[in-house]
Short mmCIF file of C-alpha atoms in Angstrom, two decimals:
data_model
loop_
_atom_site.label_atom_id
_atom_site.label_comp_id
_atom_site.label_asym_id
_atom_site.label_seq_id
_atom_site.Cartn_x
_atom_site.Cartn_y
_atom_site.Cartn_z
CA MET A 253 -21.28 25.10 -1.00
CA VAL A 254 -19.57 22.31 -2.94
CA LEU A 255 -21.19 23.48 -6.18
CA THR A 256 -20.24 27.10 -5.43
CA MET A 257 -16.57 26.36 -4.88
CA THR A 258 -16.45 24.03 -7.89
CA LEU A 259 -17.90 26.74 -10.13
CA GLU A 260 -15.44 29.29 -8.73
CA LEU A 261 -12.48 27.09 -9.56
CA SER A 262 -13.97 26.32 -12.98
CA ILE A 263 -12.92 29.86 -13.91
CA SER A 264 -9.29 28.77 -13.64
CA VAL A 265 -10.04 25.59 -15.59
CA VAL A 266 -11.65 27.64 -18.39
CA ASP A 267 -8.56 29.88 -18.52
CA THR A 268 -6.28 26.84 -18.77
CA ILE A 269 -8.33 25.11 -21.47
CA MET A 270 -8.68 28.20 -23.65
CA LEU A 271 -5.01 29.17 -23.30
CA GLY A 272 -3.91 25.59 -23.93
CA HIS A 273 -5.62 25.72 -27.30
CA TYR A 274 -4.31 29.22 -27.94
CA SER A 275 -0.57 28.72 -27.28
CA ALA A 276 1.59 26.25 -25.32
CA LEU A 277 3.89 29.10 -24.27
CA HIS A 278 0.98 31.23 -23.04
CA LEU A 279 -0.27 28.22 -21.07
CA ALA A 280 3.18 27.83 -19.49
CA ALA A 281 3.34 31.57 -18.76
CA VAL A 282 -0.01 31.62 -16.95
CA GLY A 283 0.98 28.47 -15.05
CA LEU A 284 4.14 30.23 -13.90
CA ALA A 285 2.33 33.47 -12.99
CA SER A 286 -0.40 31.56 -11.14
CA SER A 287 2.16 29.59 -9.15
CA LEU A 288 3.57 32.92 -7.94
CA TRP A 289 0.40 34.82 -7.02
CA LEU A 290 -1.69 31.87 -5.77
CA PRO A 291 0.11 31.46 -2.39
CA VAL A 292 -0.35 35.20 -1.79
CA GLY A 293 -4.00 35.09 -2.86
CA CYS A 294 -4.70 31.97 -0.82
CA PHE A 295 -3.30 33.61 2.30
CA LEU A 296 -5.88 36.40 1.75
CA ILE A 297 -8.62 33.81 1.31
CA GLY A 298 -7.47 31.84 4.35
CA VAL A 299 -7.50 34.89 6.62
CA THR A 300 -11.23 35.30 5.94
CA PHE A 301 -11.83 31.64 6.91
CA GLY A 302 -11.94 32.87 10.50
CA ILE A 303 -15.36 34.36 9.77
CA THR A 304 -16.93 30.91 9.41
CA PRO A 305 -16.72 29.54 12.99
CA LEU A 306 -17.15 33.00 14.56
CA VAL A 307 -20.26 33.95 12.58
CA THR A 308 -21.77 30.47 12.94
CA ARG A 309 -21.51 30.55 16.72
CA HIS A 310 -22.81 34.11 17.01
CA LEU A 311 -25.84 33.49 14.82
CA HIS A 312 -26.73 30.28 16.63
CA GLY A 313 -25.90 31.91 19.95
CA ARG A 314 -28.48 34.66 19.16
CA GLN A 315 -25.92 37.44 18.87
CA PRO A 316 -26.44 38.54 15.22
CA LYS A 317 -25.33 42.15 15.78
CA LEU A 318 -21.79 40.99 16.50
CA VAL A 319 -21.64 39.75 12.89
CA ASN A 320 -21.19 43.39 11.80
CA LEU A 321 -18.03 43.63 13.89
CA TYR A 322 -16.45 40.60 12.26
CA MET A 323 -17.44 41.63 8.74
CA SER A 324 -16.04 45.12 9.42
CA GLN A 325 -12.80 43.46 10.46
CA ALA A 326 -12.93 41.36 7.28
CA VAL A 327 -13.31 44.48 5.13
CA GLY A 328 -10.33 46.12 6.83
CA LEU A 329 -8.21 42.98 6.50
CA SER A 330 -9.21 42.36 2.89
CA VAL A 331 -8.46 45.89 1.73
CA GLY A 332 -5.28 46.36 3.79
CA LEU A 333 -3.69 42.98 3.09
CA GLY A 334 -5.07 42.99 -0.47
CA VAL A 335 -3.33 46.25 -1.34
CA LEU A 336 -0.11 44.91 0.18
CA ALA A 337 -0.47 41.70 -1.83
CA SER A 338 -1.05 43.71 -5.01
CA LEU A 339 2.17 45.64 -4.43
CA VAL A 340 4.06 42.36 -3.90
CA ALA A 341 2.59 40.96 -7.12
CA ILE A 342 3.67 44.02 -9.08
CA THR A 343 7.11 44.64 -7.60
CA ILE A 344 8.58 41.33 -6.36
CA LEU A 345 6.88 38.44 -8.18
CA PRO A 346 7.90 39.57 -11.72
CA TYR A 347 11.54 39.20 -10.66
CA PHE A 348 10.98 35.52 -9.80
CA ALA A 349 9.04 35.00 -13.02
CA GLY A 350 12.09 36.23 -14.92
CA LEU A 351 14.34 33.80 -13.07
CA MET A 352 12.19 30.72 -13.70
CA ALA A 353 11.12 31.20 -17.33
CA THR A 354 13.45 29.70 -19.93
CA GLU A 355 11.84 31.45 -22.93
CA GLU A 356 11.77 35.23 -23.25
CA GLU A 357 8.15 35.20 -24.46
CA THR A 358 7.09 33.12 -21.44
CA ARG A 359 8.78 35.61 -19.11
CA GLN A 360 7.15 38.65 -20.74
CA VAL A 361 3.67 37.11 -20.78
CA SER A 362 3.97 36.01 -17.11
CA VAL A 363 5.02 39.49 -15.97
CA THR A 364 2.22 41.17 -17.94
CA TYR A 365 -0.31 38.73 -16.49
CA LEU A 366 0.80 39.65 -12.95
CA TYR A 367 0.57 43.39 -13.69
CA ILE A 368 -3.00 43.09 -14.99
CA PHE A 369 -4.34 40.71 -12.34
CA ALA A 370 -2.65 42.20 -9.24
CA PRO A 371 -5.21 45.03 -8.60
CA ALA A 372 -7.97 42.41 -8.22
CA LEU A 373 -6.38 40.68 -5.20
CA PRO A 374 -8.30 42.79 -2.61
CA MET A 375 -11.52 41.78 -4.38
CA LEU A 376 -10.56 38.11 -4.07
CA ALA A 377 -10.44 38.46 -0.29
CA LEU A 378 -13.65 40.52 -0.10
CA MET A 379 -15.56 38.05 -2.28
CA THR A 380 -14.45 35.15 -0.07
CA ALA A 381 -15.46 37.06 3.08
CA TYR A 382 -18.97 37.64 1.71
CA LYS A 383 -19.25 34.02 0.59
CA ASN A 384 -18.16 32.73 4.01
CA LEU A 385 -20.67 35.05 5.67
CA PHE A 386 -23.63 33.76 3.65
CA GLU A 387 -22.60 30.12 3.99
CA ALA A 388 -22.01 30.41 7.75
CA ALA A 389 -25.51 31.86 8.05
CA GLY A 390 -26.97 28.83 6.26
CA ARG A 391 -27.74 30.73 3.04
CA PRO A 392 -25.54 29.16 0.36
CA GLY A 393 -27.98 29.90 -2.47
CA PHE A 394 -26.80 33.39 -3.37
CA PRO A 395 -23.06 32.52 -3.39
CA LEU A 396 -24.00 29.73 -5.82
CA PHE A 397 -25.74 32.27 -8.06
CA VAL A 398 -22.73 34.61 -7.95
CA ALA A 399 -20.36 31.75 -8.81
CA SER A 400 -22.55 30.62 -11.72
CA PHE A 401 -22.93 34.15 -13.08
CA GLY A 402 -19.19 34.78 -12.68
CA LEU A 403 -18.32 31.58 -14.58
CA VAL A 404 -20.60 32.52 -17.49
CA LEU A 405 -19.10 36.02 -17.63
CA ASN A 406 -15.57 34.65 -17.46
CA ILE A 407 -16.19 32.27 -20.37
CA LEU A 408 -17.57 35.17 -22.41
CA PHE A 409 -14.72 37.53 -21.45
CA ASN A 410 -12.12 34.85 -22.23
CA TYR A 411 -13.66 34.05 -25.61
CA VAL A 412 -13.67 37.70 -26.55
CA LEU A 413 -10.33 38.81 -25.09
CA ILE A 414 -8.03 35.77 -25.54
CA PHE A 415 -8.92 35.08 -29.17
CA GLY A 416 -9.94 38.62 -30.20
CA ASN A 417 -13.55 37.96 -31.19
CA PHE A 418 -16.35 40.50 -31.86
CA GLY A 419 -13.85 43.15 -32.91
CA PHE A 420 -11.78 43.07 -29.70
CA PRO A 421 -7.97 42.78 -29.89
CA GLU A 422 -6.38 39.33 -29.57
CA MET A 423 -4.73 39.44 -26.13
CA GLY A 424 -3.91 35.82 -25.23
CA ALA A 425 -2.86 35.46 -21.59
CA LYS A 426 -3.36 39.19 -21.01
CA GLY A 427 -7.01 38.72 -21.93
CA ALA A 428 -7.33 35.85 -19.44
CA ALA A 429 -5.90 38.06 -16.66
CA LEU A 430 -8.29 40.89 -17.50
CA ALA A 431 -11.25 38.51 -17.65
CA SER A 432 -10.46 37.05 -14.21
CA ALA A 433 -10.00 40.51 -12.67
CA LEU A 434 -13.31 41.79 -14.09
CA SER A 435 -15.13 38.69 -12.79
CA LEU A 436 -13.86 39.30 -9.24
CA TYR A 437 -14.91 42.96 -9.20
CA LEU A 438 -18.38 42.08 -10.50
CA ALA A 439 -18.77 39.30 -7.89
CA VAL A 440 -18.06 41.69 -5.00
CA ALA A 441 -20.48 44.24 -6.49
CA LEU A 442 -23.22 41.59 -6.69
CA PHE A 443 -22.76 40.57 -3.05
CA PHE A 444 -22.81 44.18 -1.84
CA VAL A 445 -25.89 45.24 -3.86
CA TYR A 446 -27.87 42.13 -2.93
CA ASP A 447 -27.15 42.21 0.81
CA ARG A 448 -27.55 45.97 1.10
CA PHE A 449 -30.62 46.60 -1.08
CA LEU A 450 -32.38 43.34 -2.04
CA ASN A 451 -31.91 40.90 0.86
CA LYS A 452 -35.03 40.85 3.08
CA THR A 453 -32.96 39.84 6.10
CA PRO A 454 -29.53 41.40 5.47
CA LEU A 455 -26.52 39.92 7.24
CA PHE A 456 -23.96 42.72 7.02
CA THR A 457 -26.07 45.72 7.96
CA ARG A 458 -23.50 48.32 9.07
CA LEU A 459 -19.80 48.95 8.57
CA VAL A 460 -18.26 49.74 11.95
CA TRP A 461 -15.32 51.90 10.94
CA ARG A 462 -13.20 51.48 14.05
CA TYR A 463 -13.24 47.71 13.62
CA THR A 464 -11.85 48.00 10.10
CA ARG A 465 -8.60 48.87 11.91
CA LYS A 466 -9.10 46.65 14.99
CA PHE A 467 -9.15 43.17 13.50
CA SER A 468 -7.19 41.26 16.13
CA ILE A 469 -9.91 38.66 16.87
CA LEU A 470 -10.44 37.73 13.24
CA LEU A 471 -6.71 37.86 12.53
CA ASN A 472 -5.91 35.57 15.48
CA VAL A 473 -8.23 32.91 14.07
CA GLY A 474 -7.73 33.66 10.38
CA ALA A 475 -3.98 34.26 10.08
CA PRO A 476 -2.92 30.68 10.98
CA ALA A 477 -5.62 29.34 8.64
CA GLY A 478 -4.33 31.71 5.98
CA PHE A 479 -0.76 30.51 6.42
CA ALA A 480 -1.86 26.86 6.37
CA PHE A 481 -3.84 27.39 3.16
CA ALA A 482 -0.96 29.35 1.63
CA PHE A 483 1.48 26.58 2.64
CA GLU A 484 -0.61 23.95 0.89
CA VAL A 485 -1.10 25.97 -2.28
CA GLY A 486 2.50 27.16 -2.03
CA LEU A 487 3.60 23.54 -2.11
CA PHE A 488 1.75 22.97 -5.38
CA SER A 489 3.16 26.26 -6.66
CA SER A 490 6.66 25.21 -5.68
CA MET A 491 6.14 22.17 -7.88
CA THR A 492 5.83 24.59 -10.79
CA TRP A 493 9.01 26.40 -9.72
CA LEU A 494 10.96 23.16 -9.29
CA ILE A 495 9.90 21.63 -12.60
CA SER A 496 10.67 24.86 -14.48
CA SER A 497 14.26 23.57 -14.78
CA PHE A 498 12.92 20.78 -17.01
CA GLY A 499 11.76 23.33 -19.63
CA ASP A 500 8.66 25.33 -20.55
CA LEU A 501 6.83 22.29 -21.99
CA ALA A 502 7.21 20.65 -18.57
CA LEU A 503 5.65 23.79 -17.11
CA GLY A 504 2.70 23.34 -19.46
CA GLY A 505 2.28 19.71 -18.41
CA GLY A 506 2.50 20.68 -14.75
CA GLN A 507 -0.12 23.38 -15.25
CA ILE A 508 -2.51 20.83 -16.78
CA VAL A 509 -2.04 18.50 -13.80
CA MET A 510 -2.46 21.36 -11.33
CA SER A 511 -5.62 22.61 -13.05
CA TYR A 512 -7.18 19.13 -13.20
CA THR A 513 -6.26 18.06 -9.66
CA SER A 514 -7.33 21.44 -8.28
CA PHE A 515 -10.70 21.00 -9.97
CA LEU A 516 -11.10 17.60 -8.30
CA PHE A 517 -9.86 19.03 -4.99
CA THR A 518 -12.42 21.86 -4.96
CA PRO A 519 -15.37 19.81 -3.63
CA MET A 520 -13.08 18.55 -0.84
CA MET A 521 -12.10 22.13 -0.02
CA ALA A 522 -15.79 23.00 0.16
CA MET A 523 -16.28 20.00 2.44
CA SER A 524 -13.63 21.51 4.70
CA ALA A 525 -15.68 24.70 4.98
CA VAL A 526 -18.85 22.65 5.55
CA THR A 527 -17.06 20.65 8.25
CA ALA A 528 -16.02 23.83 10.08
CA ILE A 529 -19.64 25.05 10.15
CA VAL A 530 -21.06 21.66 11.13
CA VAL A 531 -18.54 21.20 13.94
CA ALA A 532 -19.13 24.71 15.32
CA LYS A 533 -22.92 24.16 15.31
CA ALA A 534 -22.67 20.66 16.78
CA MET A 535 -20.43 21.84 19.63
CA SER A 536 -22.80 24.69 20.48
CA LYS A 537 -25.86 22.40 20.55
CA GLU A 538 -24.84 18.78 21.19
CA GLY A 539 -21.21 18.65 22.25
CA VAL A 540 -18.53 16.13 21.29
CA ASP A 541 -20.93 13.23 20.54
CA GLY A 542 -22.63 15.32 17.86
CA VAL A 543 -19.26 16.23 16.37
CA ARG A 544 -18.14 12.58 16.18
CA LYS A 545 -21.36 11.51 14.47
CA ARG A 546 -21.10 14.20 11.78
CA ILE A 547 -17.38 13.67 11.15
CA ARG A 548 -18.03 9.99 10.39
CA VAL A 549 -20.61 10.95 7.77
CA ILE A 550 -18.32 13.55 6.16
CA VAL A 551 -15.36 11.13 6.00
CA TRP A 552 -17.47 8.46 4.30
CA LEU A 553 -18.75 11.01 1.80
CA GLY A 554 -15.19 12.06 1.11
CA LEU A 555 -14.00 8.47 0.61
CA THR A 556 -16.83 7.84 -1.85
CA TYR A 557 -15.93 10.96 -3.82
CA VAL A 558 -12.17 10.40 -4.04
CA SER A 559 -12.65 6.73 -4.93
CA SER A 560 -14.74 7.82 -7.91
CA CYS A 561 -12.10 10.39 -8.91
CA PHE A 562 -9.35 7.77 -8.60
CA VAL A 563 -11.11 5.35 -10.94
CA ILE A 564 -11.90 8.05 -13.53
CA THR A 565 -8.35 9.41 -13.54
CA GLN A 566 -6.71 5.98 -13.76
CA VAL A 567 -8.94 4.89 -16.63
CA PHE A 568 -8.84 8.13 -18.64
CA HIS A 569 -5.40 9.53 -17.73
CA GLU A 570 -4.31 9.52 -21.40
CA GLN A 571 -7.44 11.29 -22.64
CA ILE A 572 -7.88 13.96 -19.93
CA PRO A 573 -4.87 16.14 -20.94
CA PHE A 574 -6.28 16.53 -24.47
CA ILE A 575 -9.04 18.66 -22.93
CA TYR A 576 -6.37 21.22 -22.08
CA SER A 577 -3.87 21.01 -24.92
CA ASN A 578 -3.17 19.37 -28.28
CA ASN A 579 0.64 19.43 -27.87
CA ALA A 580 1.68 15.74 -27.89
CA GLU A 581 4.72 16.13 -25.63
CA VAL A 582 2.82 18.18 -23.03
CA VAL A 583 -0.09 15.72 -23.08
CA ALA A 584 2.16 12.65 -22.63
CA LEU A 585 3.95 14.21 -19.67
CA ALA A 586 0.70 15.28 -17.99
CA ALA A 587 -0.80 11.80 -18.48
CA SER A 588 2.09 10.11 -16.66
CA ILE A 589 1.83 12.53 -13.72
CA LEU A 590 -1.94 12.03 -13.44
CA LEU A 591 -1.36 8.36 -12.59
CA ILE A 592 0.62 9.48 -9.53
CA SER A 593 -1.59 12.43 -8.52
CA SER A 594 -4.72 10.28 -8.40
CA CYS A 595 -3.16 8.20 -5.62
CA TYR A 596 -2.55 11.04 -3.16
CA GLN A 597 -6.17 12.21 -3.30
CA PHE A 598 -7.05 9.87 -0.41
CA PRO A 599 -4.74 11.47 2.19
CA ASP A 600 -5.52 14.86 0.68
CA MET A 601 -9.21 14.32 1.42
CA LEU A 602 -8.51 13.32 5.02
CA GLN A 603 -6.26 16.30 5.75
CA THR A 604 -8.85 18.64 4.20
CA VAL A 605 -11.74 17.32 6.30
CA PHE A 606 -9.81 17.40 9.57
CA THR A 607 -8.41 20.85 8.80
CA GLY A 608 -12.03 22.04 8.63
CA ALA A 609 -12.92 20.14 11.81
CA LEU A 610 -10.09 21.81 13.73
CA ARG A 611 -11.11 25.19 12.31
CA GLY A 612 -14.60 24.57 13.74
CA PHE A 613 -12.89 24.43 17.16
CA ARG A 614 -10.93 27.60 16.24
CA ASP A 615 -7.75 25.52 16.42
CA THR A 616 -5.86 26.90 13.43
CA ARG A 617 -2.31 27.30 14.75
CA SER A 618 -1.66 23.57 15.09
CA THR A 619 -2.91 23.11 11.52
CA MET A 620 -0.49 25.75 10.29
CA ILE A 621 2.45 24.03 12.03
CA ALA A 622 1.41 20.61 10.71
CA PHE A 623 1.24 21.94 7.15
CA ALA A 624 4.67 23.55 7.41
CA VAL A 625 6.33 20.45 8.89
CA SER A 626 4.86 17.81 6.60
CA LEU A 627 4.75 19.69 3.32
CA PHE A 628 7.99 21.64 3.47
CA GLY A 629 9.83 19.30 5.83
CA LEU A 630 9.07 16.12 3.87
CA SER A 631 7.39 16.71 0.50
CA ILE A 632 9.90 19.06 -1.15
CA PRO A 633 13.17 17.50 0.18
CA PHE A 634 11.96 13.96 -0.54
CA GLY A 635 10.63 14.90 -3.97
CA PHE A 636 13.83 16.76 -4.86
CA TRP A 637 15.91 13.74 -3.83
CA LEU A 638 13.75 11.38 -5.90
CA SER A 639 13.96 13.61 -8.98
CA HIS A 640 17.65 14.46 -8.84
CA TYR A 641 19.74 12.17 -6.60
CA SER A 642 17.92 8.88 -6.07
CA PRO A 643 18.89 5.72 -8.01
CA TRP A 644 15.63 6.16 -9.96
CA ALA A 645 16.14 9.88 -10.72
CA GLU A 646 16.68 9.40 -14.46
CA THR A 647 13.52 7.32 -14.80
CA LEU A 648 11.31 9.39 -12.50
CA SER A 649 12.46 12.85 -13.63
CA LEU A 650 9.95 15.48 -12.43
CA ARG A 651 7.49 12.74 -11.40
CA GLY A 652 9.56 12.30 -8.25
CA PHE A 653 8.27 15.65 -6.98
CA TYR A 654 4.70 14.37 -7.12
CA ILE A 655 5.61 11.17 -5.25
CA GLY A 656 7.16 13.38 -2.56
CA LEU A 657 3.94 15.41 -2.47
CA GLY A 658 1.94 12.26 -1.78
CA ALA A 659 4.25 11.32 1.08
CA GLY A 660 3.91 14.76 2.67
CA LEU A 661 0.11 14.73 2.40
CA THR A 662 -0.02 11.31 4.06
CA LEU A 663 2.05 12.54 7.01
CA LEU A 664 -0.13 15.66 7.24
CA ALA A 665 -3.34 13.61 7.37
CA VAL A 666 -1.95 11.47 10.21
CA ILE A 667 -0.88 14.51 12.25
CA LEU A 668 -4.24 16.28 11.86
CA ILE A 669 -6.27 13.19 12.78
CA MET A 670 -4.18 12.74 15.94
CA ARG A 671 -4.61 16.43 16.83
CA PHE A 672 -8.38 16.18 16.31
CA ARG A 673 -8.57 13.23 18.71
CA VAL A 674 -6.69 15.27 21.34
CA ILE A 675 -9.12 18.20 20.91
CA LEU A 676 -12.15 15.91 21.28
CA VAL A 677 -10.80 14.57 24.58
CA ARG A 678 -10.23 18.15 25.77
CA TYR A 679 -13.82 19.18 25.01
CA GLU A 680 -15.47 15.99 26.30
CA GLY A 681 -18.61 16.83 28.28
CA ARG A 682 -18.56 20.54 27.26
CA ARG A 683 -20.50 22.75 24.90
CA ILE A 684 -19.51 26.10 23.41
CA ALA A 685 -22.57 28.11 24.29
CA SER A 686 -21.83 31.03 26.59
CA PRO A 687 -21.28 34.49 25.03
CA ARG A 688 -17.82 34.75 26.62
CA GLU A 689 -16.68 31.45 25.13
CA VAL A 690 -18.17 32.28 21.74
CA ALA A 691 -16.36 35.64 21.60
#
């Protein structure tokens, strides 16, 4: 699961690297466009997170037929909300892109990117639903294959469409948008064909049409998770919006930092999904003691991983940005921000793990509230003050926003750990095993 999610995010990294070597303005434009559509797309992804604890408990509770009901709800949600998200990306987001871009070329490229990529948003949700289904069933192998195949295709599509190789027109950022959209459609097609025609023990055997419109159960669990995920990604996106006032080169530097830190964050995000599955299984079989034992292991794994990332980033912070761009000013700015971003990976890991643990208990509303309070109540106001009004504003410049981000993530981690302890006390001596409790 960690490898799968890392490979999926590598598609974005490939886009950033290739565009960084193509044009600094195109890199800034895609960074701006991504900051606008990512919160919308991540809400779609987060809504499908509800499948994980529900499917896990049904499969281990010997109720596999009910999986069809939840996947039918996922199809209805993905298509319905995906179409709505596509309309937002085409009609509303270009307006904000025009407001934030300082160069006319950056604005035009951002708007065109949104127009090309928007129709693929329903496929983003469907692909995530299928991936969550296979991973919740303990079959992460095929999602790994799809992610690997999609990455290879995306590299090929980018090479051909961005730079205009093999007789194709040189499209720049437009080519990156088209490559990403094609990869998503092909990924959904692979999942459908495999599960329907090649899988010896198919998971999603029948689409129950009435449940494509009756998705209240999945929405009740998934919507708060979707909002929480969108809040977190929206915070990173708002960094792009806030630093746009410092110029388009600052946007390019911010995009490099976002791409790199997101790549490092991906294994932790996968650990969150793993934690949700592990907690749901442990509660159905062993109870709270089993949950505590597994959480300790996951936290130690996370600490080992982020410690390694911290050392690598601190040592090579000046060299890493050159992977993405050869513009000296963009590289210098990104290098200074990487020193700060490497520090907030520790609280970021903790909040990610305990978000997954709470999702395993189907407690997603408290997570949503915690994200909103800590990230938008502390991170943005504190970061804005540091960058614009504090005594150190002139020295910190846009770096103040990233210090504020670290403060918000620390508060978030503390809140989620305290909430998890409360939930454990509530479930002490119980197991989630009966069909009524599972449903």
